[in-house]
Tab-separated table of C-alpha atoms in Angstrom:
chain	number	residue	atom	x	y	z
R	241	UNK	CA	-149.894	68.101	-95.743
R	242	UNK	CA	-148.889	64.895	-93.579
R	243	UNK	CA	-146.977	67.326	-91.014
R	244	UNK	CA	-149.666	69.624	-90.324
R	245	UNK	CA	-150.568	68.650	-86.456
R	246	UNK	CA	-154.413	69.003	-87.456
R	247	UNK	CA	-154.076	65.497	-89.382
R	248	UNK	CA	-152.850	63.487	-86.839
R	249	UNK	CA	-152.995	65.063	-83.541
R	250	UNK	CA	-155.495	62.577	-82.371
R	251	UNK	CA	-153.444	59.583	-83.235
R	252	UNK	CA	-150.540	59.209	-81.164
R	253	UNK	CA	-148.839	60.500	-77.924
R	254	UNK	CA	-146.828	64.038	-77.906
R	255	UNK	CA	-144.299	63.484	-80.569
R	256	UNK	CA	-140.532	64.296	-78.859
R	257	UNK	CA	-140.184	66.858	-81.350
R	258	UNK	CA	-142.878	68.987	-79.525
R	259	UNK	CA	-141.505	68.433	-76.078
R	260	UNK	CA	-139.714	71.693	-74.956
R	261	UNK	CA	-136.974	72.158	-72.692
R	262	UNK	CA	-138.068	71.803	-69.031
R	263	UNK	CA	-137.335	75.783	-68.049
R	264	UNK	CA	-139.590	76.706	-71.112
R	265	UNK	CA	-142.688	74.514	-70.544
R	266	UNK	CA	-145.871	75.858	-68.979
R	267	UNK	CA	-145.821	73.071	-66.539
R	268	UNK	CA	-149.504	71.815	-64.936
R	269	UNK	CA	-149.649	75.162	-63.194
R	270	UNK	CA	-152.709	76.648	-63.731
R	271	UNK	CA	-152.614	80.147	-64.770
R	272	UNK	CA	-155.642	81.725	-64.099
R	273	UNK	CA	-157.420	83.850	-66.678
R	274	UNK	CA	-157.734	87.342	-64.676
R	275	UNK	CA	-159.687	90.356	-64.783
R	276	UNK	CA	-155.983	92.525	-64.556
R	277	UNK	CA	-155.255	92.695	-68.076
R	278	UNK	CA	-156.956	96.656	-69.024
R	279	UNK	CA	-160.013	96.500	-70.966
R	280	UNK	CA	-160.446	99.781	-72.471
R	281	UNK	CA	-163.834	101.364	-73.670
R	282	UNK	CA	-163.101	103.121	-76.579
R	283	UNK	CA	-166.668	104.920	-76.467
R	284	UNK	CA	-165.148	106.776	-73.449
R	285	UNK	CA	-163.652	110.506	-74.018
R	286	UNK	CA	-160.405	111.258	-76.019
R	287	UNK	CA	-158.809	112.616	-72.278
R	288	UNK	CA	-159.617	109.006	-70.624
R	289	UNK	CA	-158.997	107.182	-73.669
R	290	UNK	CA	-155.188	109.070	-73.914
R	291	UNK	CA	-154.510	108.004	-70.301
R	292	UNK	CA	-155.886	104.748	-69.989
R	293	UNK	CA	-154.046	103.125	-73.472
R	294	UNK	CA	-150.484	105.069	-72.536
R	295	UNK	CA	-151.029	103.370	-68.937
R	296	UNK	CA	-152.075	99.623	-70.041
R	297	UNK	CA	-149.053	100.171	-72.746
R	298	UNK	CA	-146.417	100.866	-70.407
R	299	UNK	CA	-147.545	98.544	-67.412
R	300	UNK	CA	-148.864	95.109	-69.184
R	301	UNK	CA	-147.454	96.329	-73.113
R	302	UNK	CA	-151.294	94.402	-74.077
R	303	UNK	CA	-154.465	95.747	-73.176
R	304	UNK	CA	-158.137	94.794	-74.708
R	305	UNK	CA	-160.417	97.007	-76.301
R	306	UNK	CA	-164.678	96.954	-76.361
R	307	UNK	CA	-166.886	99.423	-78.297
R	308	UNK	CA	-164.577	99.959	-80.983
R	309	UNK	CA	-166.673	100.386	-83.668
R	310	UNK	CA	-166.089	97.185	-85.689
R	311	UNK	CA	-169.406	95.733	-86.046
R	312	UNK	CA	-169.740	91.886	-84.289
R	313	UNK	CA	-171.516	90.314	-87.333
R	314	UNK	CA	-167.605	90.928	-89.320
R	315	UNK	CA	-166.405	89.278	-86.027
R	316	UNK	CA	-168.343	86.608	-85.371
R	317	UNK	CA	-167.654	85.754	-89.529
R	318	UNK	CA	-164.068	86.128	-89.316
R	319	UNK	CA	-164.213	83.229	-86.627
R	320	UNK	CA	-166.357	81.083	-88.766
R	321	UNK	CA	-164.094	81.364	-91.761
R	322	UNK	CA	-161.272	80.243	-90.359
R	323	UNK	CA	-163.084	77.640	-88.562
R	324	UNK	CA	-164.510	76.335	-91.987
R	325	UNK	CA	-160.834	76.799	-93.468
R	326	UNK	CA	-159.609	74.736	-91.176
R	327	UNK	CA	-162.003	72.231	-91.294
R	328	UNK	CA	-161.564	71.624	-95.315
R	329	UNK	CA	-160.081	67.985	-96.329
R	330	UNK	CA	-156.969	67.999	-97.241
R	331	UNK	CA	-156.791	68.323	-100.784
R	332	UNK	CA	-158.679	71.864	-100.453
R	333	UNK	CA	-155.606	72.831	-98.504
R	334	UNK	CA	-152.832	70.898	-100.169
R	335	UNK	CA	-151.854	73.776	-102.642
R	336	UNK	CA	-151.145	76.435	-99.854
R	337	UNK	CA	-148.775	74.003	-98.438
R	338	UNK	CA	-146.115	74.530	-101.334
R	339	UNK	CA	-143.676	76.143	-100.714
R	340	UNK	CA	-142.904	79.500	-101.995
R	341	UNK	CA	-141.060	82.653	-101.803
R	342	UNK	CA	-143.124	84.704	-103.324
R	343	UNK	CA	-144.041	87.407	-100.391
R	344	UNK	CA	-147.824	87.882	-102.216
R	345	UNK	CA	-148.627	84.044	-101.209
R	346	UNK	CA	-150.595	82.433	-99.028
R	347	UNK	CA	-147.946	79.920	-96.778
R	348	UNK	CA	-149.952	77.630	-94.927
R	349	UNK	CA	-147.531	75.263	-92.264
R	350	UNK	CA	-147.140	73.445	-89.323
R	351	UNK	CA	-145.132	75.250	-86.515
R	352	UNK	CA	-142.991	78.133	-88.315
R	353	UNK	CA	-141.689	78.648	-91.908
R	354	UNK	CA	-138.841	77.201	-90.726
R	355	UNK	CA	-139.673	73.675	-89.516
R	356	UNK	CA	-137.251	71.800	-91.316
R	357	UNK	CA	-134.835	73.708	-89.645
R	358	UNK	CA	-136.133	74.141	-86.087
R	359	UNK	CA	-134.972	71.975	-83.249
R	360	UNK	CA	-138.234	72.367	-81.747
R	361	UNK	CA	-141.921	72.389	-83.231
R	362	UNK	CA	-145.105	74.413	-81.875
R	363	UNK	CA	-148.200	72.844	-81.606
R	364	UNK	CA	-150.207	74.558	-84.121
R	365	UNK	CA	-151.192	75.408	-87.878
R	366	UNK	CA	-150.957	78.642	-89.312
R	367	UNK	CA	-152.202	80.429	-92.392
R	368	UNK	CA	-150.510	83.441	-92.939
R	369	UNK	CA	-150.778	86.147	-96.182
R	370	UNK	CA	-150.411	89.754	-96.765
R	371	UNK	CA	-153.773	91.964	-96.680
R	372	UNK	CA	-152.832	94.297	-99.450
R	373	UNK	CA	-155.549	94.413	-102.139
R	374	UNK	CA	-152.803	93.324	-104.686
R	375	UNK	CA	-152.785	89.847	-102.741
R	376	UNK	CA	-156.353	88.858	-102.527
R	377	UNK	CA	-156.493	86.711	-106.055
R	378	UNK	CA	-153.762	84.524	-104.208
R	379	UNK	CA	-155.672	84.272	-101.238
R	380	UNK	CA	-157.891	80.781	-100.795
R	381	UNK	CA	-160.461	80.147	-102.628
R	382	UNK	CA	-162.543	77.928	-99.948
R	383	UNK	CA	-164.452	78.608	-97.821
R	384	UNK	CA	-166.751	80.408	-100.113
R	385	UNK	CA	-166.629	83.497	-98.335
R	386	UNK	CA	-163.054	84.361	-97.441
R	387	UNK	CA	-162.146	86.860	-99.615
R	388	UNK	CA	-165.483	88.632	-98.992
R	389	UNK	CA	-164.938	88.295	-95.190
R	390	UNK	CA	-161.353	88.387	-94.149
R	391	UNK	CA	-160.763	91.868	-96.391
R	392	UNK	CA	-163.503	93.536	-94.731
R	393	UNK	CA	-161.863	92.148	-90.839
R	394	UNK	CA	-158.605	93.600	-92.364
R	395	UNK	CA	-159.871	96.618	-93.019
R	396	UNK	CA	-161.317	97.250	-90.263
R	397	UNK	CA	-158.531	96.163	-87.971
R	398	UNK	CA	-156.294	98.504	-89.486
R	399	UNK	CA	-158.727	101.186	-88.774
R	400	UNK	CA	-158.647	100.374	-85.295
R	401	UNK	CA	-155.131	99.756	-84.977
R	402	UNK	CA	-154.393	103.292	-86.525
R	403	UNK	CA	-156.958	104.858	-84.557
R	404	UNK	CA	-154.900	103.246	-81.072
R	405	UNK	CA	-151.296	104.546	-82.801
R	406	UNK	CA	-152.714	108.055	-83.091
R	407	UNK	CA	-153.772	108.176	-79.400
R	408	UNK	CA	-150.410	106.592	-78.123
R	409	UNK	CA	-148.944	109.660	-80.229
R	410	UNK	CA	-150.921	111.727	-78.223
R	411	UNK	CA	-149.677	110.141	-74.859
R	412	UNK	CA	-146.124	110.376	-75.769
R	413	UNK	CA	-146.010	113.448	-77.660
R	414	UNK	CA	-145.160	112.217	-81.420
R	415	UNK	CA	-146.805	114.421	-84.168
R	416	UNK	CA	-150.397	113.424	-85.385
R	417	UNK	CA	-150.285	111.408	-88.593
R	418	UNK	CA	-147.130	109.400	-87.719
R	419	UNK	CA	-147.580	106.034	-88.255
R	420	UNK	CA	-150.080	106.442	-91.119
R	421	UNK	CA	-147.808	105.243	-94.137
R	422	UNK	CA	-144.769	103.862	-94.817
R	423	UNK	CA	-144.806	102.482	-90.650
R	424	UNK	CA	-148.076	100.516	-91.111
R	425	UNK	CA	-147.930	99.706	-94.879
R	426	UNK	CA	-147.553	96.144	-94.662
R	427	UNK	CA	-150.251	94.349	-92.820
R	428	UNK	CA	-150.112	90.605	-92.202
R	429	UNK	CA	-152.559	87.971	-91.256
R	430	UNK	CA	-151.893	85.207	-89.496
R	431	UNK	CA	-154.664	83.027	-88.655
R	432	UNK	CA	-153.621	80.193	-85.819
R	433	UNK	CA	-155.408	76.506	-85.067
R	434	UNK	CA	-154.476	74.627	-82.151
R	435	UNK	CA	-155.596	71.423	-81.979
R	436	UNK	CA	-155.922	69.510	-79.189
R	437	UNK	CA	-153.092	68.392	-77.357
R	438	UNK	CA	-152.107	64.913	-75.606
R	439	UNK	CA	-150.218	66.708	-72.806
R	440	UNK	CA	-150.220	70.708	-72.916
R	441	UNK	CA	-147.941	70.586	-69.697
R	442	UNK	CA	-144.825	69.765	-72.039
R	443	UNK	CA	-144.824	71.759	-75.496
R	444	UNK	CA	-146.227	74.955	-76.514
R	445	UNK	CA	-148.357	76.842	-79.302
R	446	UNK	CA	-146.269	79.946	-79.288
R	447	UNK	CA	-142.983	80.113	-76.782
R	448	UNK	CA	-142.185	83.443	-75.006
R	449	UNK	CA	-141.468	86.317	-77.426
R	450	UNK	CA	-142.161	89.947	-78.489
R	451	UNK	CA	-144.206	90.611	-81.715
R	452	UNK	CA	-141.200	92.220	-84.456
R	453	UNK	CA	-143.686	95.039	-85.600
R	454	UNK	CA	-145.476	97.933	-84.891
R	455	UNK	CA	-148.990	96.802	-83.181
R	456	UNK	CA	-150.760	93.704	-83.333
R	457	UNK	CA	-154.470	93.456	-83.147
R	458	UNK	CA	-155.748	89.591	-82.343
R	459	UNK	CA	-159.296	88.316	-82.332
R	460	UNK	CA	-159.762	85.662	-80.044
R	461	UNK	CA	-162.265	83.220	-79.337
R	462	UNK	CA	-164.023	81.910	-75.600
R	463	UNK	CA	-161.386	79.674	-75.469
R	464	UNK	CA	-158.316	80.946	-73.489
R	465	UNK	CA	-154.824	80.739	-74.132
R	466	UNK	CA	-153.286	83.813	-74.534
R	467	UNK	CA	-150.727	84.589	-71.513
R	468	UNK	CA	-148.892	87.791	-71.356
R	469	UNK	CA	-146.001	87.815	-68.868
R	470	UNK	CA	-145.978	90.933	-66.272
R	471	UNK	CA	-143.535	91.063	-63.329
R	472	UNK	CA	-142.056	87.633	-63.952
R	473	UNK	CA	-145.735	86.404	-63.705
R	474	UNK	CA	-147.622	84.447	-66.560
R	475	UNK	CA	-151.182	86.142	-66.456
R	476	UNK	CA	-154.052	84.703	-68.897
R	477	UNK	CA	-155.347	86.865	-70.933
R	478	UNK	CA	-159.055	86.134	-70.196
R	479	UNK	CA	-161.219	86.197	-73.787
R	480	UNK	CA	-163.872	88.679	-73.622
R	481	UNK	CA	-167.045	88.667	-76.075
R	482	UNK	CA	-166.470	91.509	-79.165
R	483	UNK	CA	-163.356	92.350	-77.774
R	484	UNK	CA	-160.021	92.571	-79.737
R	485	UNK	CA	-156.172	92.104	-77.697
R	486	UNK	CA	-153.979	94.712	-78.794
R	487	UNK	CA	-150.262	94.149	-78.157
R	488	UNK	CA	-147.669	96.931	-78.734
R	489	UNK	CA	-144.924	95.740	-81.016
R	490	UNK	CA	-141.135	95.708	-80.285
R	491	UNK	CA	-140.839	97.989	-83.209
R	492	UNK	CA	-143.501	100.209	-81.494
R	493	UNK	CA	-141.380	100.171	-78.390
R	494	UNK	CA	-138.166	101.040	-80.321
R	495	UNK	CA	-140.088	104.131	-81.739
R	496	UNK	CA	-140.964	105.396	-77.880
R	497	UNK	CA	-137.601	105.121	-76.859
R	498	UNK	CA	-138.772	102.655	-74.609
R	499	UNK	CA	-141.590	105.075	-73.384
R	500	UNK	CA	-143.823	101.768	-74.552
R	501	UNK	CA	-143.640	98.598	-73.511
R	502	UNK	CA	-143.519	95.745	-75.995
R	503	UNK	CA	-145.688	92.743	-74.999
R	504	UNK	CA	-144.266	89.716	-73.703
R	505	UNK	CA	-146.588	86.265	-74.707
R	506	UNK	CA	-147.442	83.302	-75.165
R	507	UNK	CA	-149.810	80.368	-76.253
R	508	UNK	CA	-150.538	77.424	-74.309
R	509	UNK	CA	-152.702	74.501	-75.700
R	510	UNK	CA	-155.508	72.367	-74.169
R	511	UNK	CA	-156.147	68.657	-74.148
R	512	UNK	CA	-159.844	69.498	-75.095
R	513	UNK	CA	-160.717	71.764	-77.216
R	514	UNK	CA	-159.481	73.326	-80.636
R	515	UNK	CA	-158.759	77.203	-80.230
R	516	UNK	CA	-158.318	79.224	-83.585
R	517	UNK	CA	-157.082	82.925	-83.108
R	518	UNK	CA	-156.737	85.542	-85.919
R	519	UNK	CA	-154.513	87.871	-85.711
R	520	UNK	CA	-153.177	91.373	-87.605
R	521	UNK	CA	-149.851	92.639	-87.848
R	522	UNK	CA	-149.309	96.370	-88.601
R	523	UNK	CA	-145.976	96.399	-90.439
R	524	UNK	CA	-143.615	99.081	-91.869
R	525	UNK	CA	-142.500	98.905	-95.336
R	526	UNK	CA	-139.087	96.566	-95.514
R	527	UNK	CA	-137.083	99.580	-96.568
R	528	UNK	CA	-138.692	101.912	-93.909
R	529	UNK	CA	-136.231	103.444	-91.756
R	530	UNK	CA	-136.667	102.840	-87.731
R	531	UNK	CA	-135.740	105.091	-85.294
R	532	UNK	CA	-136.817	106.710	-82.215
R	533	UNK	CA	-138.998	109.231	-82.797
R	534	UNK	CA	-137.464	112.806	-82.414
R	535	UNK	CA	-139.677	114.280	-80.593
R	536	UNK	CA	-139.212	111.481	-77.579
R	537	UNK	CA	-135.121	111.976	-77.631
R	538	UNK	CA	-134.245	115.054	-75.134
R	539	UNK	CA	-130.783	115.554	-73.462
R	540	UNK	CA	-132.314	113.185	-70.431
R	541	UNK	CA	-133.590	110.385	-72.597
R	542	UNK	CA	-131.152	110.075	-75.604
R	543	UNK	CA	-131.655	107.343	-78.747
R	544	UNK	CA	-131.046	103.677	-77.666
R	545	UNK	CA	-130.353	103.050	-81.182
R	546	UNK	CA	-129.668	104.286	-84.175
R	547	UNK	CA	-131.586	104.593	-87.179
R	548	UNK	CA	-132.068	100.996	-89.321
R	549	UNK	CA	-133.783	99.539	-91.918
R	550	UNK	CA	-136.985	97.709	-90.922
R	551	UNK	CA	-135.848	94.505	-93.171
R	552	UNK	CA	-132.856	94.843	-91.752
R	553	UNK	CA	-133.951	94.142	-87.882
R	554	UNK	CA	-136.288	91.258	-89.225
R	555	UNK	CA	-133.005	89.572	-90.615
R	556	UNK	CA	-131.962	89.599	-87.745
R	557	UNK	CA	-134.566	88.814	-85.909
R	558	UNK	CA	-135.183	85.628	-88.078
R	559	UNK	CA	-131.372	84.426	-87.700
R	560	UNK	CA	-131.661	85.176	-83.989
R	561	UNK	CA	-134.390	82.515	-83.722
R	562	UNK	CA	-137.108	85.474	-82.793
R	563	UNK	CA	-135.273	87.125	-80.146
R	564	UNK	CA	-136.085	90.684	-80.576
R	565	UNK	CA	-133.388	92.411	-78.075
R	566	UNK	CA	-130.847	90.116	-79.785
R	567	UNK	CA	-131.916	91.669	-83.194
R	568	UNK	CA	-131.938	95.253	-81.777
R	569	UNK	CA	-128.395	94.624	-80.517
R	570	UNK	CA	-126.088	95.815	-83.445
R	571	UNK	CA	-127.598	98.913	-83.741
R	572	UNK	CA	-127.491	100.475	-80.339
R	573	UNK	CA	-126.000	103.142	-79.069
């Protein structure tokens, strides 16, 4: 419990172990929170809806939906859940921070799974754990309401999520029903808490990467920092009131044939405030075989890979240190 950066972020300076390289810090640049990421009404018609998620996907790879049907009161909850988690003392917490390889778990840690090992920490907590009904005994117990609350947000944000796959099939011309087993079994939650930071211009909550799965669907708070990169650019990703950030995933992208665009992010910190962001990960199955989708390949636009297992690319994407092209790279063609 001593290393999580919630119990003693207010009582020094920016450890060195935070401090990123110079080319990968966010610098005192301000990057402004814009109006260009897409928001998308999803109360608009099937034709506008097809045209307007295949667009955002291929020009920002992260777009934001509104009137999507998820009702604000499981929202606004979700929020104060992990707000109250996060808040516990430390002895509430103290068992999630064992340890384990057991994949139905809750793993609560500082940085990544892998902070022993990393050269570099992030500046954040995270609570991660499977949202299979199997898992829910071994999810916390505190706040009162978790259970209650975060399985009805992760129901509903794989509702949504599916409902975005199926019109992205429609865009791209994959076969209805696609991603509605095996490609989206596994869905993970990972809820973040950054703290307040001594000097945000130096480290990092989350460094430049691509999500390894199939779509991502965050909940965010007002507080901004989200910041998808577009055109060598870092744009923020401006938080907007009932709204969730979807991101394609690389996996998503390696499906298209590239016809999608995986996001590129990041998180920066604050000095002020503390930020907590939920987010979803629709997952296939470990042994779930990845390939691009047959009705994308043509004569014009052949496979860039070959077909793989999807536990296969995440062992490589974990050895790679989360560098999704480098994980991609011994299977293409």
């Amino acid at each position: 419990m001593d290393n999580l950066v919630s119990s003693w972020y207010n009582d020094q300076s920016l450890p060195e172990s935070y401090i990123f390289p110079p080319h990968e810090r966010p610098g005192k640049l301000l990057v402004p929170r814009c109006n260009t990421v897409p928001v998308i009404d999803l109360s608009d018609t099937r034709t506008n809806l097809v045209h307007q998620i295949l667009k955002a996907s291929q020009e920002f790879g992260l777009f934001q939906v509104v009137n999507h049907g998820v009702p604000p009161n499981i929202m606004s909850e979700t929020m104060s859940v992990f707000h109250k988690f996060f808040e516990l003392p430390a002895e509430d917490k103290a068992s999630l921070t064992v340890y384990t390889n057991d994949p139905k778990r809750c793993k609560l840690v500082t940085s990544t799974l892998d902070y022993d090992r990393e050269k570099i920490h992030l500046w954040r907590d995270v609570l991660r754990h499977p949202c299979h009904p199997d898992c829910i005994e071994f999810w916390p117990r505190k706040p009162l309401r978790y259970r209650e609350v975060v399985a009805a947000c992760s129901i509903e944000a794989k509702k949504l999520g599916l409902q975005i796959l199926e019109l992205l099939c429609e865009g791209i011309g994959i076969e209805h029903g696609y991603f509605e087993h095996e490609l989206t079994e596994d869905l993970l939650l990972g809820a973040n808490h950054y703290p307040p930071c001594p000097d945000p211009s130096l480290t990092l909550g989350i460094p430049k990467h691509f999500d390894p799965d199939i779509l991502t669907i965050l909940l965010q708070e007002h507080i901004g920092g989200l910041q998808v990169l577009k055109d060598g650019e870092w744009i923020g990703v401006k938080p907007i009131p009932n709204a969730f950030v979807v991101s394609i995933g690389y996996i998503l992208q390696v499906i298209s044939n590239n016809k999608l665009k995986g996001a590129e992010h990041r998180v920066v910190t604050n000095s002020s405030d503390h930020r907590i962001s939920v987010v979803f990960c629709m997952n296939p199955a470990g042994n779930s075989n990845i390939e691009p989708a047959k009705s994308v390949v043509t004569a014009t636009n052949p496979p860039l890979c070959r077909g793989f297992q999807f536990k296969e690319f995440m062992d490589n994407f974990y050895s790679m240190e989360g560098d999704a092209d480098l994980a991609l790279q011994p299977f293409k063609l």
